[in-house]
Amino acid sequence: MSTASRAFAPPFHIPFVRETLATPSAKPARQPGDDYAIAEQREEEIAAALAAATPAAVLIGLIEREHGTTVLLTERATHLRSHSGQVAFPGGKIDPGEDALAAA
């Protein structure tokens, strides 16, 4: 991420996040047991996705600054095969023998 783009990034405000999370969404209200019904319907799909998943960890860095709270992000290198040039949280694949904290 260039210095210029960081300078114009809006600050991240904790009160805004709290308000957003407390605001009801336009989605229909969930009912007790919905999670179980969905999980049962997709059990094989979920199991296959989890088996194929690469263990990974990220750091969500919140930094208190004079002008407000900001979020720490990185820009992925443009030469990478996947997600090149994308903005992401720091972290990545968990290597053998590494724990989530070390990977992040």
PDB file of C-alpha atoms in Angstrom:
ATOM      1  CA  MET A   1       0.000   0.000   0.000  1.00  0.00           C
ATOM      2  CA  SER A   2       1.464   3.336  -0.965  1.00  0.00           C
ATOM      3  CA  THR A   3       1.885   6.203   1.463  1.00  0.00           C
ATOM      4  CA  ALA A   4      -0.520   8.311  -0.593  1.00  0.00           C
ATOM      5  CA  SER A   5      -3.350   5.780  -0.361  1.00  0.00           C
ATOM      6  CA  ARG A   6      -2.808   5.410   3.398  1.00  0.00           C
ATOM      7  CA  ALA A   7      -2.987   9.166   3.883  1.00  0.00           C
ATOM      8  CA  PHE A   8      -6.458   9.329   2.352  1.00  0.00           C
ATOM      9  CA  ALA A   9      -7.897   6.203   4.015  1.00  0.00           C
ATOM     10  CA  PRO A  10     -10.808   7.047   6.316  1.00  0.00           C
ATOM     11  CA  PRO A  11     -10.196   6.296   9.991  1.00  0.00           C
ATOM     12  CA  PHE A  12     -11.699   3.145  11.479  1.00  0.00           C
ATOM     13  CA  HIS A  13     -14.086   4.060  14.284  1.00  0.00           C
ATOM     14  CA  ILE A  14     -15.027   1.516  16.968  1.00  0.00           C
ATOM     15  CA  PRO A  15     -18.373   3.304  17.705  1.00  0.00           C
ATOM     16  CA  PHE A  16     -19.370   2.919  14.028  1.00  0.00           C
ATOM     17  CA  VAL A  17     -18.631  -0.815  14.129  1.00  0.00           C
ATOM     18  CA  ARG A  18     -20.596  -1.245  17.366  1.00  0.00           C
ATOM     19  CA  GLU A  19     -23.570   0.644  15.903  1.00  0.00           C
ATOM     20  CA  THR A  20     -23.440  -1.363  12.681  1.00  0.00           C
ATOM     21  CA  LEU A  21     -23.336  -4.676  14.543  1.00  0.00           C
ATOM     22  CA  ALA A  22     -26.225  -3.614  16.789  1.00  0.00           C
ATOM     23  CA  THR A  23     -28.436  -2.586  13.848  1.00  0.00           C
ATOM     24  CA  PRO A  24     -30.877  -5.286  12.721  1.00  0.00           C
ATOM     25  CA  SER A  25     -30.214  -6.508   9.196  1.00  0.00           C
ATOM     26  CA  ALA A  26     -32.736  -6.737   6.362  1.00  0.00           C
ATOM     27  CA  LYS A  27     -32.446 -10.526   6.419  1.00  0.00           C
ATOM     28  CA  PRO A  28     -35.336 -12.539   7.887  1.00  0.00           C
ATOM     29  CA  ALA A  29     -35.023 -13.260  11.581  1.00  0.00           C
ATOM     30  CA  ARG A  30     -33.320 -16.548  12.345  1.00  0.00           C
ATOM     31  CA  GLN A  31     -35.190 -19.158  14.273  1.00  0.00           C
ATOM     32  CA  PRO A  32     -33.936 -21.535  16.969  1.00  0.00           C
ATOM     33  CA  GLY A  33     -32.516 -24.612  15.285  1.00  0.00           C
ATOM     34  CA  ASP A  34     -31.715 -22.889  11.969  1.00  0.00           C
ATOM     35  CA  ASP A  35     -28.006 -23.585  12.378  1.00  0.00           C
ATOM     36  CA  TYR A  36     -28.628 -27.289  12.917  1.00  0.00           C
ATOM     37  CA  ALA A  37     -30.928 -27.572   9.892  1.00  0.00           C
ATOM     38  CA  ILE A  38     -28.449 -25.790   7.634  1.00  0.00           C
ATOM     39  CA  ALA A  39     -25.540 -27.873   8.932  1.00  0.00           C
ATOM     40  CA  GLU A  40     -27.451 -31.124   8.401  1.00  0.00           C
ATOM     41  CA  GLN A  41     -28.345 -30.141   4.822  1.00  0.00           C
ATOM     42  CA  ARG A  42     -24.763 -29.248   3.999  1.00  0.00           C
ATOM     43  CA  GLU A  43     -22.888 -31.718   6.197  1.00  0.00           C
ATOM     44  CA  GLU A  44     -21.055 -33.447   3.331  1.00  0.00           C
ATOM     45  CA  GLU A  45     -20.288 -30.143   1.594  1.00  0.00           C
ATOM     46  CA  ILE A  46     -18.948 -28.636   4.810  1.00  0.00           C
ATOM     47  CA  ALA A  47     -16.845 -31.726   5.600  1.00  0.00           C
ATOM     48  CA  ALA A  48     -15.311 -31.683   2.108  1.00  0.00           C
ATOM     49  CA  ALA A  49     -14.540 -27.961   2.337  1.00  0.00           C
ATOM     50  CA  LEU A  50     -12.908 -28.354   5.752  1.00  0.00           C
ATOM     51  CA  ALA A  51     -10.835 -31.329   4.576  1.00  0.00           C
ATOM     52  CA  ALA A  52      -9.546 -29.308   1.616  1.00  0.00           C
ATOM     53  CA  ALA A  53      -8.953 -26.106   3.590  1.00  0.00           C
ATOM     54  CA  THR A  54      -5.447 -24.842   4.257  1.00  0.00           C
ATOM     55  CA  PRO A  55      -4.955 -23.939   7.928  1.00  0.00           C
ATOM     56  CA  ALA A  56      -4.285 -20.211   8.128  1.00  0.00           C
ATOM     57  CA  ALA A  57      -4.248 -17.368  10.621  1.00  0.00           C
ATOM     58  CA  VAL A  58      -4.507 -13.602  10.361  1.00  0.00           C
ATOM     59  CA  LEU A  59      -3.841 -10.690  12.648  1.00  0.00           C
ATOM     60  CA  ILE A  60      -6.549  -8.067  12.982  1.00  0.00           C
ATOM     61  CA  GLY A  61      -4.452  -5.173  14.190  1.00  0.00           C
ATOM     62  CA  LEU A  62      -6.398  -2.228  15.613  1.00  0.00           C
ATOM     63  CA  ILE A  63      -4.179   0.782  16.173  1.00  0.00           C
ATOM     64  CA  GLU A  64      -5.240   3.707  18.342  1.00  0.00           C
ATOM     65  CA  ARG A  65      -4.003   6.922  16.748  1.00  0.00           C
ATOM     66  CA  GLU A  66      -4.494  10.602  17.495  1.00  0.00           C
ATOM     67  CA  HIS A  67      -7.187  10.898  14.792  1.00  0.00           C
ATOM     68  CA  GLY A  68      -8.969   7.619  15.676  1.00  0.00           C
ATOM     69  CA  THR A  69      -8.588   3.871  15.484  1.00  0.00           C
ATOM     70  CA  THR A  70      -7.149   2.398  12.292  1.00  0.00           C
ATOM     71  CA  VAL A  71      -6.890  -1.170  10.968  1.00  0.00           C
ATOM     72  CA  LEU A  72      -3.531  -2.659   9.979  1.00  0.00           C
ATOM     73  CA  LEU A  73      -3.637  -4.052   6.427  1.00  0.00           C
ATOM     74  CA  THR A  74      -1.009  -5.244   3.978  1.00  0.00           C
ATOM     75  CA  GLU A  75      -0.882  -5.214   0.187  1.00  0.00           C
ATOM     76  CA  ARG A  76       0.003  -8.595  -1.317  1.00  0.00           C
ATOM     77  CA  ALA A  77       2.868  -8.648  -3.811  1.00  0.00           C
ATOM     78  CA  THR A  78       1.839  -8.378  -7.454  1.00  0.00           C
ATOM     79  CA  HIS A  79       3.893 -11.442  -8.502  1.00  0.00           C
ATOM     80  CA  LEU A  80       1.963 -13.943  -6.331  1.00  0.00           C
ATOM     81  CA  ARG A  81      -0.106 -16.655  -8.063  1.00  0.00           C
ATOM     82  CA  SER A  82      -3.229 -16.077  -5.980  1.00  0.00           C
ATOM     83  CA  HIS A  83      -4.755 -12.880  -4.670  1.00  0.00           C
ATOM     84  CA  SER A  84      -1.870 -10.833  -6.097  1.00  0.00           C
ATOM     85  CA  GLY A  85      -2.020  -7.127  -5.337  1.00  0.00           C
ATOM     86  CA  GLN A  86      -4.970  -7.511  -2.977  1.00  0.00           C
ATOM     87  CA  VAL A  87      -5.222  -5.728   0.350  1.00  0.00           C
ATOM     88  CA  ALA A  88      -5.380  -8.211   3.223  1.00  0.00           C
ATOM     89  CA  PHE A  89      -4.886  -8.720   6.922  1.00  0.00           C
ATOM     90  CA  PRO A  90      -1.309  -9.739   7.788  1.00  0.00           C
ATOM     91  CA  GLY A  91      -0.835 -13.480   8.219  1.00  0.00           C
ATOM     92  CA  GLY A  92      -1.257 -16.539   6.086  1.00  0.00           C
ATOM     93  CA  LYS A  93      -0.798 -20.281   5.873  1.00  0.00           C
ATOM     94  CA  ILE A  94       0.129 -22.118   9.059  1.00  0.00           C
ATOM     95  CA  ASP A  95       3.286 -24.124   8.354  1.00  0.00           C
ATOM     96  CA  PRO A  96       3.960 -27.512  10.017  1.00  0.00           C
ATOM     97  CA  GLY A  97       5.137 -27.003  13.594  1.00  0.00           C
ATOM     98  CA  GLU A  98       3.833 -23.435  13.676  1.00  0.00           C
ATOM     99  CA  ASP A  99       0.906 -22.277  15.795  1.00  0.00           C
ATOM    100  CA  ALA A 100      -1.745 -19.739  14.756  1.00  0.00           C
ATOM    101  CA  LEU A 101      -0.105 -16.892  16.674  1.00  0.00           C
ATOM    102  CA  ALA A 102       3.239 -17.432  14.954  1.00  0.00           C
ATOM    103  CA  ALA A 103       1.563 -17.703  11.535  1.00  0.00           C
ATOM    104  CA  ALA A 104      -0.302 -14.435  11.972  1.00  0.00           C
TER     105      ALA A 104
END
